[in-house]
């Protein structure tokens, strides 16, 4: 990530302890151009299939994703929630679900989305007893497994 930050003054890299015990895990949080958090964090090293999700999210955050009016309205009316998506870099079904959840955070200021590579976050895998990915967790409760496109995720959360 430090190398990526050398390509543009719009990218900044900082190392922040993520746990009370000072343990640091790789994480990427997206912010707006003025430094405001977009409530979207990738926990892990973006590689494999998830690299596309990171790049697409950066693009959407910088350009603004144009969504159909009915989709944007549905996202805007969702209640506050914390979404966690458990995924693995080798999972080809994970990126659509991760990107859909990322869009929710970028479009609704009341939604926090955290995307986790469970191979690098065993505490999460154990806490939720995750056996399959992608795993969708809403407000600390596992609600679904498997690939979800944006409209499917909205139906699940509405």
Coordinates of N, CA and C in Angstrom, one line a residue:
X1 N 0.8 -1.2 0.0 CA 0.0 0.0 0.0 C 0.9 1.3 0.0
X2 N 2.0 1.2 0.7 CA 2.9 2.3 0.7 C 3.3 2.7 -0.7
X3 N 3.6 1.7 -1.5 CA 4.0 1.9 -2.9 C 2.8 2.6 -3.7
X4 N 1.6 2.1 -3.5 CA 0.5 2.7 -4.2 C 0.3 4.1 -3.9
X5 N 0.6 4.5 -2.6 CA 0.5 5.9 -2.2 C 1.5 6.8 -2.8
X6 N 2.5 6.3 -3.4 CA 3.5 7.1 -4.1 C 3.0 7.6 -5.5
X7 N 2.0 7.0 -6.0 CA 1.5 7.3 -7.3 C 0.7 8.6 -7.4
X8 N 0.1 9.0 -6.3 CA -0.8 10.2 -6.3 C -0.8 10.8 -5.0
X9 N -0.9 12.1 -4.9 CA -1.1 12.8 -3.6 C -2.4 12.6 -3.0
X10 N -3.4 12.0 -3.8 CA -4.7 11.7 -3.3 C -4.7 10.4 -2.4
X11 N -3.6 9.6 -2.5 CA -3.5 8.4 -1.7 C -2.6 8.8 -0.5
X12 N -3.0 8.3 0.7 CA -2.2 8.5 1.9 C -2.2 7.1 2.6
X13 N -1.0 6.8 3.2 CA -0.9 5.6 3.9 C -0.4 5.9 5.3
X14 N -1.1 5.3 6.2 CA -0.7 5.4 7.6 C -0.9 4.1 8.3
X15 N -0.1 3.8 9.3 CA -0.1 2.6 10.0 C -0.7 2.9 11.4
X16 N -1.8 2.2 11.7 CA -2.6 2.5 12.9 C -2.8 1.2 13.6
X17 N -2.5 1.1 14.9 CA -2.8 -0.2 15.6 C -4.3 -0.5 15.5
X18 N -4.7 -1.7 15.2 CA -6.1 -2.1 15.0 C -6.6 -2.7 16.2
X19 N -5.8 -3.2 17.1 CA -6.3 -3.9 18.3 C -5.7 -3.2 19.6
X20 N -6.4 -3.4 20.7 CA -6.0 -2.9 21.9 C -4.6 -3.3 22.4
X21 N -4.3 -4.6 21.9 CA -2.9 -5.1 22.3 C -1.8 -4.6 21.4
X22 N -2.2 -3.7 20.4 CA -1.2 -3.1 19.5 C -0.9 -4.0 18.3
X23 N -1.6 -5.1 18.2 CA -1.4 -5.9 17.0 C -1.9 -5.2 15.8
X24 N -1.1 -5.2 14.7 CA -1.5 -4.5 13.5 C -1.8 -5.6 12.4
X25 N -2.9 -5.4 11.7 CA -3.3 -6.2 10.6 C -3.3 -5.3 9.4
X26 N -3.0 -5.8 8.2 CA -3.2 -4.9 7.1 C -4.6 -4.5 6.9
X27 N -4.9 -3.3 6.7 CA -6.2 -2.8 6.4 C -6.1 -1.5 5.5
X28 N -7.2 -1.4 4.7 CA -7.3 -0.2 3.8 C -8.6 0.4 4.1
X29 N -8.6 1.7 4.5 CA -9.9 2.4 4.7 C -10.0 3.5 3.6
X30 N -11.1 3.5 2.9 CA -11.3 4.5 1.9 C -11.9 5.8 2.5
X31 N -11.4 6.9 2.0 CA -11.8 8.2 2.5 C -12.1 9.1 1.2
X32 N -12.9 10.1 1.4 CA -13.2 11.1 0.3 C -11.9 11.9 0.1
X33 N -12.0 12.7 -0.9 CA -10.8 13.6 -1.2 C -10.5 14.6 -0.1
X34 N -11.5 14.9 0.7 CA -11.2 15.8 1.8 C -10.9 15.1 3.1
X35 N -10.7 13.8 3.0 CA -10.3 13.0 4.2 C -11.3 12.4 5.0
X36 N -12.6 12.6 4.6 CA -13.7 12.1 5.4 C -13.8 10.6 5.2
X37 N -14.0 9.8 6.2 CA -14.1 8.3 6.0 C -15.4 8.0 5.2
X38 N -15.2 7.0 4.3 CA -16.4 6.5 3.5 C -17.0 5.2 4.2
X39 N -16.6 4.9 5.4 CA -17.2 3.8 6.1 C -16.9 2.5 5.5
X40 N -15.8 2.3 4.8 CA -15.5 1.1 4.1 C -14.0 0.7 4.4
X41 N -13.8 -0.4 4.9 CA -12.5 -0.9 5.2 C -12.2 -2.3 4.7
X42 N -11.1 -2.5 4.1 CA -10.7 -3.8 3.7 C -9.7 -4.3 4.7
X43 N -9.9 -5.4 5.3 CA -9.0 -6.0 6.3 C -8.3 -7.2 5.7
X44 N -7.0 -7.0 5.4 CA -6.2 -8.0 4.7 C -5.4 -7.4 3.6
X45 N -4.7 -8.2 2.9 CA -3.9 -7.7 1.8 C -4.6 -8.0 0.5
X46 N -5.0 -6.9 -0.2 CA -5.8 -7.1 -1.4 C -5.0 -7.8 -2.5
X47 N -5.4 -8.9 -2.9 CA -4.7 -9.7 -3.9 C -5.7 -10.7 -4.5
X48 N -5.3 -11.5 -5.4 CA -6.2 -12.5 -5.9 C -7.5 -11.8 -6.5
X49 N -8.6 -12.5 -6.3 CA -9.9 -12.0 -6.8 C -10.3 -10.7 -6.2
X50 N -9.8 -10.4 -5.0 CA -10.3 -9.2 -4.2 C -9.5 -7.9 -4.7
X51 N -8.5 -8.1 -5.4 CA -7.8 -6.9 -5.9 C -8.7 -6.0 -6.8
X52 N -9.5 -6.7 -7.6 CA -10.5 -6.0 -8.4 C -11.5 -5.2 -7.6
X53 N -11.9 -5.8 -6.5 CA -12.9 -5.1 -5.6 C -12.3 -3.9 -5.0
X54 N -11.0 -3.9 -4.6 CA -10.3 -2.7 -4.1 C -10.3 -1.6 -5.2
X55 N -9.8 -2.0 -6.4 CA -9.7 -1.0 -7.4 C -11.0 -0.4 -7.8
X56 N -12.0 -1.3 -8.0 CA -13.4 -0.8 -8.3 C -13.9 0.1 -7.2
X57 N -13.7 -0.2 -6.0 CA -14.1 0.7 -4.9 C -13.4 2.0 -4.9
X58 N -12.1 2.0 -5.1 CA -11.4 3.3 -5.2 C -12.0 4.1 -6.4
X59 N -12.2 3.5 -7.5 CA -12.8 4.2 -8.7 C -14.1 4.7 -8.3
X60 N -15.0 3.9 -7.7 CA -16.4 4.4 -7.4 C -16.3 5.5 -6.4
X61 N -15.4 5.4 -5.4 CA -15.3 6.5 -4.4 C -14.8 7.8 -5.0
X62 N -14.0 7.7 -6.1 CA -13.4 8.9 -6.7 C -14.4 9.5 -7.7
X63 N -15.1 8.7 -8.4 CA -16.0 9.2 -9.5 C -17.5 9.2 -9.1
X64 N -17.8 8.4 -8.1 CA -19.2 8.3 -7.8 C -19.9 7.3 -8.7
X65 N -20.4 6.3 -8.1 CA -21.1 5.2 -8.8 C -22.5 5.7 -9.2
X66 N -22.9 5.7 -10.5 CA -24.2 6.1 -10.9 C -25.1 4.8 -10.9
X67 N -26.1 4.9 -10.0 CA -27.0 3.7 -9.8 C -28.4 4.1 -10.4
X68 N -29.1 3.1 -10.8 CA -30.5 3.4 -11.2 C -31.2 4.1 -10.0
X69 N -32.2 5.0 -10.3 CA -32.9 5.8 -9.3 C -33.5 4.9 -8.2
X70 N -34.2 3.8 -8.6 CA -34.8 3.0 -7.6 C -33.8 2.3 -6.7
X71 N -32.7 1.9 -7.2 CA -31.6 1.3 -6.4 C -31.1 2.3 -5.4
X72 N -30.8 3.5 -5.9 CA -30.3 4.5 -5.0 C -31.2 4.9 -3.9
X73 N -32.5 4.9 -4.2 CA -33.6 5.2 -3.2 C -33.6 4.1 -2.2
X74 N -33.6 2.8 -2.6 CA -33.6 1.7 -1.7 C -32.4 1.7 -0.8
X75 N -31.2 2.0 -1.3 CA -30.0 2.1 -0.5 C -30.2 3.2 0.6
X76 N -30.7 4.4 0.1 CA -30.8 5.5 1.0 C -31.8 5.3 2.2
X77 N -32.8 4.4 2.0 CA -33.8 4.1 3.0 C -33.4 3.0 3.9
X78 N -32.2 2.3 3.7 CA -31.8 1.3 4.6 C -31.5 1.8 6.0
X79 N -31.8 1.1 7.0 CA -31.5 1.6 8.4 C -30.0 1.5 8.7
X80 N -29.6 2.1 9.7 CA -28.2 2.0 10.1 C -27.8 0.5 10.4
X81 N -26.6 0.2 9.9 CA -26.2 -1.2 10.1 C -24.7 -1.3 10.0
X82 N -24.1 -2.4 10.5 CA -22.7 -2.7 10.3 C -22.7 -4.0 9.5
X83 N -22.1 -4.0 8.3 CA -22.0 -5.2 7.5 C -20.5 -5.6 7.6
X84 N -20.4 -6.9 7.7 CA -19.1 -7.6 7.6 C -19.2 -8.6 6.6
X85 N -18.3 -8.6 5.6 CA -18.2 -9.7 4.6 C -16.9 -10.5 4.8
X86 N -17.1 -11.7 5.1 CA -15.9 -12.6 5.2 C -15.7 -13.2 3.8
X87 N -14.4 -13.2 3.4 CA -14.1 -13.7 2.0 C -12.7 -14.3 2.1
X88 N -12.3 -14.9 0.9 CA -10.9 -15.4 0.8 C -10.5 -14.9 -0.6
X89 N -9.2 -14.7 -0.8 CA -8.6 -14.2 -2.0 C -8.8 -15.2 -3.2
X90 N -8.9 -16.5 -2.9 CA -9.1 -17.5 -3.9 C -10.5 -17.7 -4.3
X91 N -11.5 -17.0 -3.7 CA -12.9 -17.2 -3.9 C -13.4 -16.4 -5.1
X92 N -13.8 -17.0 -6.1 CA -14.3 -16.3 -7.3 C -15.7 -15.7 -7.1
X93 N -16.4 -16.2 -6.1 CA -17.8 -15.8 -5.8 C -17.8 -14.6 -4.8
X94 N -16.7 -14.2 -4.2 CA -16.6 -13.2 -3.2 C -16.6 -11.8 -3.7
X95 N -15.9 -11.4 -4.8 CA -15.9 -10.0 -5.3 C -17.2 -9.4 -5.5
X96 N -18.2 -10.0 -6.2 CA -19.5 -9.3 -6.4 C -20.2 -9.0 -5.1
X97 N -20.1 -9.9 -4.1 CA -20.7 -9.6 -2.8 C -20.0 -8.5 -2.1
X98 N -18.7 -8.6 -2.1 CA -17.9 -7.5 -1.4 C -18.1 -6.2 -2.1
X99 N -18.2 -6.1 -3.4 CA -18.4 -4.8 -4.0 C -19.8 -4.3 -3.8
X100 N -20.8 -5.1 -3.8 CA -22.1 -4.7 -3.5 C -22.2 -4.1 -2.1
X101 N -21.6 -4.8 -1.1 CA -21.5 -4.2 0.3 C -20.7 -2.9 0.4
X102 N -19.7 -2.8 -0.4 CA -18.9 -1.6 -0.5 C -19.7 -0.4 -1.0
X103 N -20.5 -0.7 -2.0 CA -21.4 0.4 -2.6 C -22.4 0.9 -1.5
X104 N -22.9 0.0 -0.7 CA -23.8 0.4 0.3 C -23.2 1.4 1.3
X105 N -22.0 1.1 1.7 CA -21.3 2.0 2.6 C -21.0 3.4 1.9
X106 N -20.6 3.3 0.6 CA -20.3 4.6 0.0 C -21.6 5.4 -0.4
X107 N -22.7 4.7 -0.4 CA -24.0 5.4 -0.8 C -24.8 5.8 0.4
X108 N -24.6 5.2 1.5 CA -25.5 5.4 2.7 C -24.6 5.8 3.9
X109 N -24.7 7.0 4.4 CA -23.8 7.3 5.5 C -24.1 6.6 6.9
X110 N -25.1 5.8 6.9 CA -25.5 5.1 8.1 C -25.0 3.6 8.1
X111 N -24.3 3.2 7.0 CA -23.9 1.9 6.8 C -22.3 1.8 6.9
X112 N -21.8 1.0 7.8 CA -20.4 0.7 7.9 C -20.1 -0.7 7.3
X113 N -19.2 -0.8 6.3 CA -18.9 -2.1 5.7 C -17.4 -2.4 6.0
X114 N -17.2 -3.6 6.5 CA -15.9 -4.1 6.7 C -15.7 -5.4 5.9
X115 N -14.7 -5.5 5.1 CA -14.5 -6.7 4.2 C -13.2 -7.4 4.8
X116 N -13.3 -8.6 5.1 CA -12.3 -9.4 5.8 C -11.8 -10.6 4.9
X117 N -10.5 -10.7 4.8 CA -9.9 -11.9 4.3 C -9.8 -12.8 5.5
X118 N -10.6 -13.8 5.6 CA -10.6 -14.7 6.8 C -9.4 -15.5 7.0
X119 N -8.6 -15.7 5.9 CA -7.3 -16.4 6.1 C -6.4 -15.6 6.9
X120 N -6.5 -14.3 6.9 CA -5.7 -13.4 7.7 C -6.3 -12.9 9.0
X121 N -7.6 -13.3 9.2 CA -8.3 -12.9 10.4 C -9.0 -14.1 11.0
X122 N -8.2 -15.0 11.6 CA -8.7 -16.2 12.2 C -9.7 -16.0 13.3
X123 N -9.5 -14.9 14.1 CA -10.4 -14.6 15.2 C -11.8 -14.4 14.7
X124 N -11.9 -13.8 13.5 CA -13.3 -13.6 13.0 C -13.9 -14.9 12.5
X125 N -13.1 -15.7 11.8 CA -13.5 -17.0 11.4 C -14.0 -17.8 12.5
X126 N -13.3 -17.8 13.6 CA -13.6 -18.6 14.8 C -14.9 -18.0 15.5
X127 N -14.9 -16.7 15.6 CA -16.0 -16.1 16.4 C -17.4 -16.4 15.7
X128 N -17.4 -16.4 14.4 CA -18.7 -16.6 13.6 C -18.8 -18.0 13.1
X129 N -17.8 -18.9 13.4 CA -17.7 -20.2 12.9 C -18.0 -20.3 11.4
X130 N -17.2 -19.5 10.7 CA -17.4 -19.4 9.2 C -16.8 -20.6 8.5
X131 N -17.6 -21.3 7.8 CA -17.1 -22.5 7.0 C -17.1 -22.3 5.5
X132 N -17.9 -21.3 5.1 CA -18.0 -21.0 3.6 C -17.9 -19.5 3.4
X133 N -17.4 -19.1 2.3 CA -17.4 -17.7 1.9 C -18.0 -17.5 0.5
X134 N -18.5 -16.3 0.2 CA -18.6 -15.2 1.2 C -19.7 -15.4 2.2
X135 N -19.4 -14.8 3.4 CA -20.3 -14.9 4.5 C -20.7 -13.5 4.8
X136 N -22.0 -13.2 4.9 CA -22.5 -11.9 5.1 C -23.0 -11.8 6.6
X137 N -22.5 -10.8 7.3 CA -22.8 -10.6 8.7 C -23.3 -9.3 8.9
X138 N -24.5 -9.2 9.5 CA -25.1 -7.9 9.8 C -25.3 -7.7 11.3
X139 N -24.7 -6.6 11.7 CA -24.8 -6.3 13.2 C -24.4 -7.5 14.0
X140 N -23.3 -8.2 13.7 CA -22.8 -9.3 14.4 C -23.6 -10.6 14.4
X141 N -24.4 -10.7 13.4 CA -25.2 -11.9 13.2 C -25.0 -12.4 11.7
X142 N -24.6 -13.7 11.6 CA -24.5 -14.2 10.2 C -25.9 -14.3 9.6
X143 N -26.1 -13.7 8.4 CA -27.4 -13.7 7.8 C -27.5 -14.5 6.5
X144 N -26.3 -14.7 5.9 CA -26.3 -15.4 4.6 C -24.9 -15.9 4.2
X145 N -24.9 -16.9 3.4 CA -23.7 -17.3 2.7 C -23.9 -17.3 1.2
X146 N -22.8 -17.1 0.5 CA -22.9 -17.3 -1.0 C -22.9 -15.9 -1.7
X147 N -22.7 -16.0 -3.0 CA -22.6 -14.8 -3.8 C -23.9 -14.0 -3.9
X148 N -23.8 -12.7 -3.7 CA -25.0 -11.8 -3.8 C -24.6 -10.6 -4.6
X149 N -25.4 -10.4 -5.6 CA -25.3 -9.1 -6.4 C -26.0 -8.0 -5.6
X150 N -25.8 -6.8 -6.1 CA -26.4 -5.7 -5.3 C -27.9 -5.8 -5.1
X151 N -28.7 -6.2 -6.1 CA -30.1 -6.3 -5.9 C -30.5 -7.4 -4.9
X152 N -29.7 -8.5 -5.0 CA -29.9 -9.6 -4.0 C -29.6 -9.2 -2.6
X153 N -28.5 -8.5 -2.5 CA -28.1 -8.0 -1.1 C -29.1 -7.0 -0.6
X154 N -29.6 -6.1 -1.4 CA -30.6 -5.2 -1.0 C -31.9 -5.9 -0.5
X155 N -32.3 -7.0 -1.3 CA -33.5 -7.7 -0.9 C -33.2 -8.4 0.5
X156 N -32.0 -8.9 0.7 CA -31.7 -9.5 1.9 C -31.7 -8.6 3.1
X157 N -31.3 -7.3 2.9 CA -31.2 -6.4 4.0 C -32.4 -5.5 4.2
X158 N -33.3 -5.4 3.3 CA -34.5 -4.6 3.4 C -35.5 -5.1 4.4

